[in-house]
PDB file of C-alpha atoms and ligand atoms in Angstrom:
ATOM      1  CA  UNK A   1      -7.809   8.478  22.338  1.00  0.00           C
ATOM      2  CA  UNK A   2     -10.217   5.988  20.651  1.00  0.00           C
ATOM      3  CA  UNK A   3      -8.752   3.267  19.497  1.00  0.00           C
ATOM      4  CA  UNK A   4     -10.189   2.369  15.881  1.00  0.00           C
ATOM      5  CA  UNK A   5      -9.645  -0.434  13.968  1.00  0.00           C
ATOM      6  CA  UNK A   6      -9.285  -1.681  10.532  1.00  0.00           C
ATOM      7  CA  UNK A   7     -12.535  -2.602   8.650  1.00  0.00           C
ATOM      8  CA  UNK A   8     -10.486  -5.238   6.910  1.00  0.00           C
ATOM      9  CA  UNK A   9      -7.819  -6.980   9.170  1.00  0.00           C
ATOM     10  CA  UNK A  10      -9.407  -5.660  12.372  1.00  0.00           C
ATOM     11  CA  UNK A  11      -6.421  -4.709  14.030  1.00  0.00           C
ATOM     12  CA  UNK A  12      -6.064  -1.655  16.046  1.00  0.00           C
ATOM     13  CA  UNK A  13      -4.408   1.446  13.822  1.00  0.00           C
ATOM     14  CA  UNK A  14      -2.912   4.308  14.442  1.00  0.00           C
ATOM     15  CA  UNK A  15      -1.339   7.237  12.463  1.00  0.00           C
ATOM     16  CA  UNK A  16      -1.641   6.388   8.379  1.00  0.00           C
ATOM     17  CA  UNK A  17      -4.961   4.860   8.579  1.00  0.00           C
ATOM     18  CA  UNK A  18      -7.568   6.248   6.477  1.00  0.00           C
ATOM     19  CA  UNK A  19     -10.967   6.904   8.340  1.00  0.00           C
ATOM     20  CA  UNK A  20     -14.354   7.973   6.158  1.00  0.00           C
ATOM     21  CA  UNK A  21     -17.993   7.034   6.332  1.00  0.00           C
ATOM     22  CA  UNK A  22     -19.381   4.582   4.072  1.00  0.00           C
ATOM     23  CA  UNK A  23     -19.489   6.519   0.230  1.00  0.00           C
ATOM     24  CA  UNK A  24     -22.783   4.023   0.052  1.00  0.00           C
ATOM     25  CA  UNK A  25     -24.860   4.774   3.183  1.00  0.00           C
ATOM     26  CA  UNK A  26     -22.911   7.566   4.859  1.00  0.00           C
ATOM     27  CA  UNK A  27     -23.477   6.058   8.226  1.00  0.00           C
ATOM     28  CA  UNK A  28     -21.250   3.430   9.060  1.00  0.00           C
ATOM     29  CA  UNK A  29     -17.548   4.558   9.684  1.00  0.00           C
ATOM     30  CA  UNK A  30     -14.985   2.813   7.454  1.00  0.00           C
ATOM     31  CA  UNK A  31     -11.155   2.454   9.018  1.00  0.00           C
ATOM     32  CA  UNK A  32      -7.937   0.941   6.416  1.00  0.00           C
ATOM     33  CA  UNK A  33      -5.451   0.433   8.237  1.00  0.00           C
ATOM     34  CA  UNK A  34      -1.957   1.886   5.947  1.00  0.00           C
ATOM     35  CA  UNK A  35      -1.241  -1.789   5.133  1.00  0.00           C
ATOM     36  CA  UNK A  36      -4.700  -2.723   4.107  1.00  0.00           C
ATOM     37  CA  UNK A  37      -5.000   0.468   1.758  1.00  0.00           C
ATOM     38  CA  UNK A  38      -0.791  -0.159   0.279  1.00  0.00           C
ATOM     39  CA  UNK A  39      -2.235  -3.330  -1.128  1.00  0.00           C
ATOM     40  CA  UNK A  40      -5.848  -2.593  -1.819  1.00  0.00           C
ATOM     41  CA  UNK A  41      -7.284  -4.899   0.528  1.00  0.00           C
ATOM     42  CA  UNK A  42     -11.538  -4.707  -0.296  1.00  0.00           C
ATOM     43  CA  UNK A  43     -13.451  -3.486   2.602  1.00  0.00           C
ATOM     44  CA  UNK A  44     -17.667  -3.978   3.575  1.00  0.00           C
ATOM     45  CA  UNK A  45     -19.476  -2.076   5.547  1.00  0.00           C
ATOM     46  CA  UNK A  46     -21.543  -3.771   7.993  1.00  0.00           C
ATOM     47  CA  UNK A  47     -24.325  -1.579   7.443  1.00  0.00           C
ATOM     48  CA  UNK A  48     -25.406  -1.790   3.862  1.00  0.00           C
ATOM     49  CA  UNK A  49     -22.734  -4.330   2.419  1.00  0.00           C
ATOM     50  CA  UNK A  50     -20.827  -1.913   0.059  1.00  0.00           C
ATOM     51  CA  UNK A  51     -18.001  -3.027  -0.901  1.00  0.00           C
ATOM     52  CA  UNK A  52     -14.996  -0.995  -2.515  1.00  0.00           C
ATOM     53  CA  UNK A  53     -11.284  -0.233  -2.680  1.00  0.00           C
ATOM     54  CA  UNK A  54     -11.783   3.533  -2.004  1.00  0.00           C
TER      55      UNK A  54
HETATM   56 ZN1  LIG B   1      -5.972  -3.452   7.798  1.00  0.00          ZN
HETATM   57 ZN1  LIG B   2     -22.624   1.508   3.988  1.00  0.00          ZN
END
């Protein structure tokens, strides 16, 4: 199994991570790690810069 990892922290996750495509561009895949999304850390994606809680 792939290995993803967070958008935010960038450290590997695993079950209660939260994995969508970019609501902006649709292209780049964003990954929260559970932590990350408990405390609303802000994410970007690297392909058009949006950046968002959700
Ligand atoms: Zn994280
Ligand atoms: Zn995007």
């Amino acid at each position: 199994m792939e290995l993803k990892k967070c958008t935010s922290c960038n450290r590997g996750v695993q079950e209660g991570a939260t994995i969508f495509k970019c609501p902006k561009c649709g292209k780049e895949e964003i990954v929260r790690c559970k932590d990350c999304k408990r405390v609303g850390v802000k994410y970007n994606c690297k392909g058009c810069g949006f950046e968002g809680p959700n």
